[in-house]
XYZ file of C-alpha atoms in Angstrom:
464
model
C 2.305 112.842 148.539
C 5.227 115.375 147.402
C 6.075 115.816 143.918
C 9.176 114.475 144.427
C 8.008 111.357 145.115
C 6.060 110.776 142.076
C 9.179 110.367 140.753
C 9.473 106.295 139.854
C 6.094 105.955 141.346
C 3.521 103.385 140.042
C 0.501 105.228 139.131
C -2.623 104.050 137.931
C -4.904 106.800 136.258
C -8.001 105.450 135.923
C -10.244 107.036 132.909
C -9.118 108.319 129.796
C -11.020 111.377 129.521
C -10.029 115.138 129.354
C -8.924 115.213 133.088
C -7.221 111.940 133.061
C -5.187 112.198 130.012
C -3.774 115.627 131.421
C -3.319 113.900 134.668
C -1.146 111.040 133.079
C 0.810 113.368 130.881
C 1.665 115.341 134.331
C 2.812 112.361 135.879
C 4.749 111.111 132.944
C 6.469 114.639 133.052
C 7.554 114.075 136.665
C 9.046 110.449 136.127
C 6.064 108.333 137.336
C 5.281 105.098 135.564
C 2.248 105.486 134.367
C -0.701 103.107 133.226
C -4.056 104.018 132.233
C -7.345 102.207 132.125
C -10.520 102.928 130.801
C -13.708 100.896 130.492
C -13.834 102.242 126.668
C -10.758 100.699 124.822
C -10.981 103.006 122.205
C -10.266 105.757 124.867
C -6.979 104.465 125.231
C -5.814 104.502 121.879
C -3.903 108.116 121.752
C -2.454 108.327 125.278
C 0.608 110.583 126.248
C 3.662 109.320 125.209
C 5.797 107.562 128.372
C 2.241 106.319 129.509
C 1.057 102.513 128.756
C -2.647 100.871 128.350
C -3.695 98.779 131.488
C -5.993 95.995 131.208
C -8.939 95.368 133.796
C -10.570 99.006 134.704
C -11.945 97.905 137.754
C -8.736 96.650 139.195
C -5.870 97.971 140.684
C -2.349 96.475 139.816
C -0.029 95.077 141.919
C 2.738 97.174 143.218
C 0.578 100.444 142.344
C 1.573 103.553 144.574
C -0.999 105.633 143.703
C -4.630 105.926 141.862
C -5.921 108.888 140.213
C -9.490 108.525 139.461
C -11.771 110.556 137.090
C -13.809 112.709 138.806
C -17.258 111.220 138.316
C -16.094 107.891 139.568
C -18.457 107.018 142.695
C -17.296 105.993 145.862
C -18.892 102.881 145.965
C -17.205 101.652 142.682
C -15.271 98.541 142.788
C -11.825 100.139 141.609
C -12.199 102.609 145.021
C -12.905 99.440 146.837
C -9.998 97.643 145.262
C -7.654 100.844 146.226
C -8.918 101.121 149.599
C -8.387 97.003 150.255
C -4.809 97.727 148.677
C -3.891 100.352 150.858
C -3.233 102.704 147.573
C -4.354 106.286 147.883
C -6.709 107.380 145.555
C -7.655 110.903 144.516
C -8.399 113.118 141.514
C -7.004 115.380 138.910
C -7.423 118.770 141.008
C -5.466 117.354 144.153
C -2.818 116.034 141.741
C -2.828 119.645 140.641
C -2.218 121.022 143.872
C 0.660 118.511 144.797
C 2.368 119.768 141.643
C 1.899 123.526 142.394
C 3.098 123.268 146.204
C 6.169 121.843 144.660
C 7.017 124.933 142.558
C 9.188 127.791 143.699
C 6.382 130.371 143.390
C 3.016 128.223 143.941
C -0.127 129.216 142.222
C -2.827 131.224 143.790
C -5.860 129.332 143.981
C -9.273 131.017 144.168
C -12.101 128.332 144.137
C -15.672 128.217 143.464
C -18.176 125.497 143.849
C -22.091 125.888 144.273
C -24.992 123.654 142.736
C -25.295 126.970 140.324
C -23.470 129.235 138.817
C -19.853 127.956 139.075
C -18.984 128.471 135.819
C -20.296 132.274 135.196
C -18.641 132.641 138.368
C -15.328 131.588 137.592
C -15.414 133.036 134.117
C -16.192 136.888 135.973
C -13.658 135.923 138.168
C -10.728 134.874 135.578
C -11.872 138.348 133.318
C -11.242 140.512 136.542
C -8.015 138.882 137.361
C -7.084 139.758 133.827
C -8.340 143.068 134.219
C -6.118 143.552 136.937
C -3.378 142.682 134.943
C -2.810 138.990 136.619
C -1.598 135.833 134.677
C -4.834 134.025 134.949
C -6.820 131.477 133.715
C -10.122 129.806 134.264
C -10.037 126.150 134.798
C -11.332 122.673 136.753
C -14.603 122.117 135.810
C -14.896 124.385 133.061
C -13.286 122.138 131.016
C -9.448 123.242 131.283
C -7.726 120.396 133.633
C -6.027 122.292 136.600
C -2.798 120.333 135.737
C -2.704 121.812 132.899
C -3.108 124.805 133.990
C -0.330 124.455 136.762
C 1.926 122.980 134.336
C 1.681 126.126 132.247
C 2.934 128.073 134.937
C 0.138 130.507 135.707
C 0.291 132.964 138.401
C -3.497 132.817 139.695
C -6.146 129.724 138.923
C -9.495 130.485 138.967
C -10.654 127.247 139.748
C -14.337 125.775 139.402
C -14.812 122.790 141.253
C -17.509 120.247 141.227
C -18.512 118.100 144.341
C -16.772 115.190 142.570
C -13.435 116.898 142.058
C -13.671 118.075 146.098
C -14.550 114.500 147.131
C -11.582 113.452 145.898
C -9.332 116.337 146.794
C -8.348 116.255 150.282
C -5.915 118.623 150.593
C -6.759 121.570 148.522
C -6.422 124.786 150.584
C -7.290 127.866 148.271
C -5.952 131.164 149.142
C -10.072 132.163 148.855
C -13.049 129.564 148.324
C -16.606 129.928 147.621
C -19.671 128.099 148.002
C -22.560 129.958 145.861
C -25.364 128.016 146.997
C -26.132 124.305 148.017
C -29.293 122.766 147.008
C -30.593 118.879 146.091
C -28.325 117.384 143.229
C -26.310 114.649 142.584
C -27.869 112.747 145.669
C -27.369 109.390 143.837
C -23.444 109.874 143.573
C -23.193 111.298 147.185
C -25.884 109.339 148.886
C -27.389 111.788 150.789
C -27.611 115.466 151.145
C -25.709 115.773 154.038
C -22.274 114.600 152.419
C -22.954 116.713 149.045
C -23.092 119.646 151.561
C -20.113 118.223 153.374
C -17.908 117.627 149.675
C -19.101 121.703 148.767
C -17.518 122.705 152.123
C -14.092 121.642 151.404
C -13.917 124.834 149.203
C -14.108 126.638 152.264
C -10.735 125.382 153.852
C -9.205 128.572 152.986
C -7.746 131.618 154.453
C -10.832 133.760 153.300
C -14.318 131.655 152.987
C -17.061 133.379 150.870
C -20.553 132.036 150.488
C -23.632 133.301 149.281
C -25.607 133.737 152.687
C -29.194 134.452 151.157
C -29.027 130.315 150.877
C -29.341 128.859 153.985
C -27.380 125.652 153.326
C -24.540 127.581 151.918
C -24.973 130.266 154.934
C -24.739 127.379 157.219
C -21.399 126.213 155.697
C -19.841 129.366 156.084
C -21.034 129.458 159.540
C -19.326 126.322 160.363
C -16.036 127.136 158.468
C -12.923 127.292 160.502
C -11.585 130.037 157.884
C -9.398 133.038 159.434
C -11.862 135.037 157.457
C -15.576 134.678 156.519
C -17.254 136.583 154.199
C -20.831 136.498 152.975
C -22.495 137.621 149.638
C -25.837 138.838 149.586
C -28.447 140.672 147.278
C -29.504 142.708 149.987
C -27.530 145.512 151.528
C -24.363 144.228 152.980
C -23.222 143.955 156.724
C -19.552 144.808 157.497
C -18.494 141.591 156.500
C -20.384 141.191 153.209
C -20.755 142.138 149.782
C -23.608 143.279 148.784
C -25.869 145.943 146.669
C -26.898 149.491 147.759
C -28.962 151.769 145.961
C -28.510 149.217 142.499
C -24.527 149.447 142.922
C -22.392 146.366 143.765
C -20.857 147.329 147.163
C -17.819 145.903 149.053
C -18.046 146.555 153.051
C -15.961 143.266 154.073
C -12.969 144.586 151.997
C -13.461 148.123 152.094
C -13.731 149.217 148.792
C -17.268 150.607 148.909
C -18.798 150.795 145.486
C -17.806 148.510 142.979
C -20.081 148.409 139.315
C -23.746 149.243 138.471
C -25.756 146.210 138.796
C -27.399 147.078 135.506
C -24.387 146.761 133.980
C -23.854 142.787 134.887
C -24.041 140.118 132.406
C -26.166 138.055 132.592
C -28.990 140.232 133.933
C -31.290 138.837 136.934
C -30.698 137.879 140.639
C -28.237 134.643 139.770
C -26.200 136.887 137.716
C -25.571 139.375 140.469
C -24.684 137.039 142.992
C -22.464 135.510 140.965
C -20.863 139.034 140.068
C -20.459 139.517 143.907
C -18.760 136.213 144.571
C -16.177 136.444 141.874
C -15.895 140.280 142.895
C -15.164 138.762 146.896
C -12.630 136.558 145.325
C -10.935 139.096 143.745
C -10.822 141.476 146.363
C -9.175 138.573 148.599
C -6.457 138.167 146.097
C -5.967 141.790 146.183
C -7.417 143.332 143.116
C -8.687 146.742 142.996
C -12.481 148.126 142.725
C -11.464 149.666 139.245
C -10.580 146.131 138.182
C -13.687 144.652 139.564
C -15.415 147.070 137.590
C -13.806 146.569 134.275
C -13.546 142.710 134.608
C -17.516 142.841 134.859
C -18.091 144.894 132.349
C -16.004 142.782 129.994
C -17.545 139.195 130.845
C -20.368 137.599 128.727
C -21.475 134.130 129.470
C -20.788 130.934 127.404
C -23.437 129.506 125.347
C -26.105 127.387 126.704
C -26.780 129.893 129.600
C -29.836 131.419 128.828
C -28.896 132.378 125.513
C -31.599 133.662 122.899
C -31.491 131.283 120.138
C -34.398 132.351 117.758
C -37.075 134.469 117.433
C -40.257 132.966 115.630
C -43.406 134.554 115.358
C -42.742 136.506 118.337
C -41.702 133.870 120.431
C -38.254 133.869 121.813
C -36.158 130.353 121.953
C -33.940 130.663 125.125
C -31.113 127.768 125.360
C -30.263 127.460 129.155
C -29.214 123.720 128.583
C -26.870 124.290 131.467
C -29.580 124.334 133.876
C -28.693 120.718 134.806
C -30.432 120.639 138.116
C -33.992 121.927 139.856
C -31.813 125.031 141.639
C -30.578 126.187 138.191
C -33.754 125.519 136.339
C -35.502 127.555 139.010
C -33.201 130.684 138.384
C -33.763 130.139 134.804
C -37.537 130.317 135.065
C -37.515 133.279 137.299
C -35.460 135.174 134.645
C -38.145 135.006 132.085
C -40.762 136.546 134.041
C -43.374 138.427 133.138
C -43.332 136.576 129.684
C -45.259 133.010 129.950
C -42.911 130.115 129.427
C -43.360 126.863 127.414
C -40.725 124.943 129.223
C -38.835 121.999 128.246
C -37.709 119.795 130.926
C -36.053 116.642 131.461
C -33.063 114.291 131.436
C -31.530 112.512 134.357
C -32.472 114.322 137.578
C -29.372 112.293 139.647
C -31.855 111.807 142.496
C -33.225 115.070 142.601
C -37.104 116.185 143.475
C -38.652 118.520 140.837
C -41.849 119.104 143.257
C -40.559 122.215 144.946
C -39.375 123.688 141.481
C -42.798 122.919 139.887
C -44.729 124.136 142.634
C -42.967 127.278 142.789
C -43.055 128.093 139.130
C -46.328 126.566 137.969
C -47.700 129.900 137.963
C -45.410 131.050 135.235
C -45.754 128.358 132.705
C -47.832 128.385 129.404
C -47.194 124.371 128.990
C -44.451 122.235 129.589
C -42.895 119.453 126.925
C -41.123 116.823 129.132
C -38.063 114.863 127.531
C -35.554 112.085 129.105
C -35.412 108.986 131.078
C -36.788 110.487 134.322
C -39.903 111.563 132.289
C -42.237 109.940 135.057
C -41.062 111.899 138.066
C -41.531 115.032 136.056
C -44.965 114.114 134.709
C -46.031 113.349 138.127
C -44.626 116.566 139.687
C -46.820 118.293 136.986
C -49.975 116.521 137.838
C -49.902 117.066 141.524
C -48.711 120.953 140.929
C -50.028 121.942 138.004
C -52.729 119.589 137.060
C -54.553 122.041 134.484
C -51.425 122.796 132.575
C -50.960 121.266 129.022
C -48.305 119.147 129.027
C -46.669 117.246 126.265
C -44.576 114.111 126.491
C -42.029 113.109 124.160
C -41.413 109.413 123.842
C -38.282 107.752 122.532
C -38.626 105.301 119.837
C -42.355 106.418 119.309
C -42.276 110.099 119.025
C -38.753 110.336 118.090
C -37.199 107.466 116.154
C -33.734 108.223 116.243
C -32.022 110.281 119.532
C -31.330 113.498 117.248
C -35.559 113.715 117.151
C -36.137 114.123 120.651
C -35.118 117.525 120.418
C -36.929 118.371 117.022
C -39.892 117.095 118.300
C -39.634 118.857 121.672
C -39.077 121.978 119.912
C -41.915 121.535 117.510
C -44.703 120.332 120.170
C -43.643 123.626 122.265
C -43.938 125.632 119.391
C -47.543 124.549 119.101
C -48.385 125.667 122.726
C -46.528 129.069 122.170
C -48.149 132.768 122.084
C -46.383 135.816 120.585
C -44.854 137.333 123.469
C -43.923 133.877 125.150
C -40.730 132.262 125.596
C -39.670 128.715 124.714
C -37.344 127.855 127.343
C -34.704 125.008 127.234
C -34.052 124.670 131.261
C -33.896 120.623 131.760
C -33.451 120.691 135.467
C -31.222 117.587 134.897
C -28.556 116.154 133.271
C -27.913 115.345 129.684
C -26.215 112.184 129.193
C -29.357 109.660 128.796
C -29.937 111.422 125.430
C -27.000 113.396 124.321
C -23.525 113.433 124.528
C -23.612 116.302 127.090
C -25.325 119.446 128.030
C -23.639 121.592 125.286
C -24.956 119.205 122.410
C -28.320 119.245 124.042
C -28.338 122.835 123.777
C -27.204 122.743 119.612
C -29.833 120.132 119.044
C -32.521 122.780 120.598
C -30.563 125.860 118.552
C -31.067 123.771 115.353
C -34.459 122.858 115.935
C -35.181 126.512 116.922
C -33.479 127.616 113.599
C -35.250 125.156 111.634
C -38.631 126.703 112.465
C -37.176 130.100 112.072
C -36.180 128.967 108.713
C -39.400 127.739 107.774
C -40.817 130.870 108.677
C -43.209 129.538 111.061
C -43.646 128.189 115.054
C -46.051 125.548 113.974
C -45.178 121.926 113.664
C-alpha cells in the first residue's frame, strides 16, 4: 500500500503494545481512521489521539481496509483467518514503516539484522559504527524502538533488528543490506517447522547486499540461495575474496577491499559470538559506504547491553553471570562456551518454544558442575540432563512448592546454585528458553537473578 492510500483508509491495529501504539500514531498522522483492539482491555486506556478502541480482538470490523498486527500473532490466529476471509491485507509494524519511508522525498537507508542469536548485539554494534562515521543513524526494530517511530523521526540510516515474526509479517521490505547471522531451532511452535522459520529469516536477504554467517550451515545455505546482486560471507576463519573474517587476530575485510579493520582483542563482548557479530556489523556498515576507521572506532566504543553476559556479583570466589537474553538453545550454547574453562553451575529453563535441548546438553555437559532447572518446560530439560549427563547434580525449582510466589523462583534457584558452586566456578543464568511463563520478559528475569546474587553478596556467603 502506498502512503497516500492510507489517508481515509480504515485500519485496524491489532495489539496495543509498544509497536501497536507506535503504528496507530503513525497511521493517524497519515490520515487513516484507526481502531485499536487488544485482548487486555486495560491496554486500550491510553491510545494515541485520533485512534479509537475497538471491541472483539479476534474480529475484523466490516469495511476494514488494512490490519496491522502485533509481531507475535501466530499465522493460525483467528484474526489472521478473519482477515484472509474478508480479503483484507494483514502486515506488521515494520512493513508499515517501510511503506511510510518509501513515500518520503529521501527514504531512509535500511540495514537489517536477523538470526537466532546475536541480533541485538550486532544491531547495537552497527549503530555505533554508523554514528562513528558521522551518519544520522539509530538502532530500532526488535531492539525495543519501533521502526515506524525511527522513520517518523527522519533518521538517515536505520540499523533494524528484525525477528522472524516481524519478517513473516513484512513482505515488501528490501533493505540496502541485510544479514542472517545464524539459524538454529527456535520458535518452531510459532512457525510450525524449521523450514518455515528459516524462510522467514531469509527475507532479510532480499537486499542489494546479502550478508550471512557462513560458518553456520543453515545461514550459509540461505546466502547461497539468495537472489541478492552481491553476497558476502562472514567467518571466524581467514576470509575469502567475498568475505570478512579474521587474519592474525585482526578483523579483516576482503569483500569490500578495506583490509584490516580492528583487533579481535578489542571487540566487546569477547569470544567467538561477539567476533561474529562484529564482523557482520562491519559488513553491513561497509555495504553502506562506511570507512574502516569508523568501523574500528565504533567497535571500540560499543559495549553490550544488560542481560548479555554481565557479571552481576562475585561471592566466595564464584562469579554470577546474567545472560538472560540467551532465550534459545543456540544462544545458551554460546554463553556456556564463553565461560570455559571455568566450571559452570547452570540455571536453565522457561518456555522452550518447541526447541530441543538435547544437543545443547550433550555438547556442554562436560563443562558443568551442576544444573538448576526452572520454568514450565522443566520436564524436557530434566530428561535431556538425565540422558546426556546422568551423573550431574541437578536441582529442580517447583513453583508453589519450592517457590510459593513468582518472585521466589529466581531466589530459590540462585541459592541452590550457590550451594553447588565452588571458588572459581561460574553460576550462569543462560536459560535457553523464553521467560514469559514466570517473568514479564527476559529483562525482569535477569534483574531477579542479579537481585538474588546481590542478596548473597550482601549476606557475605554463597551458601543458602
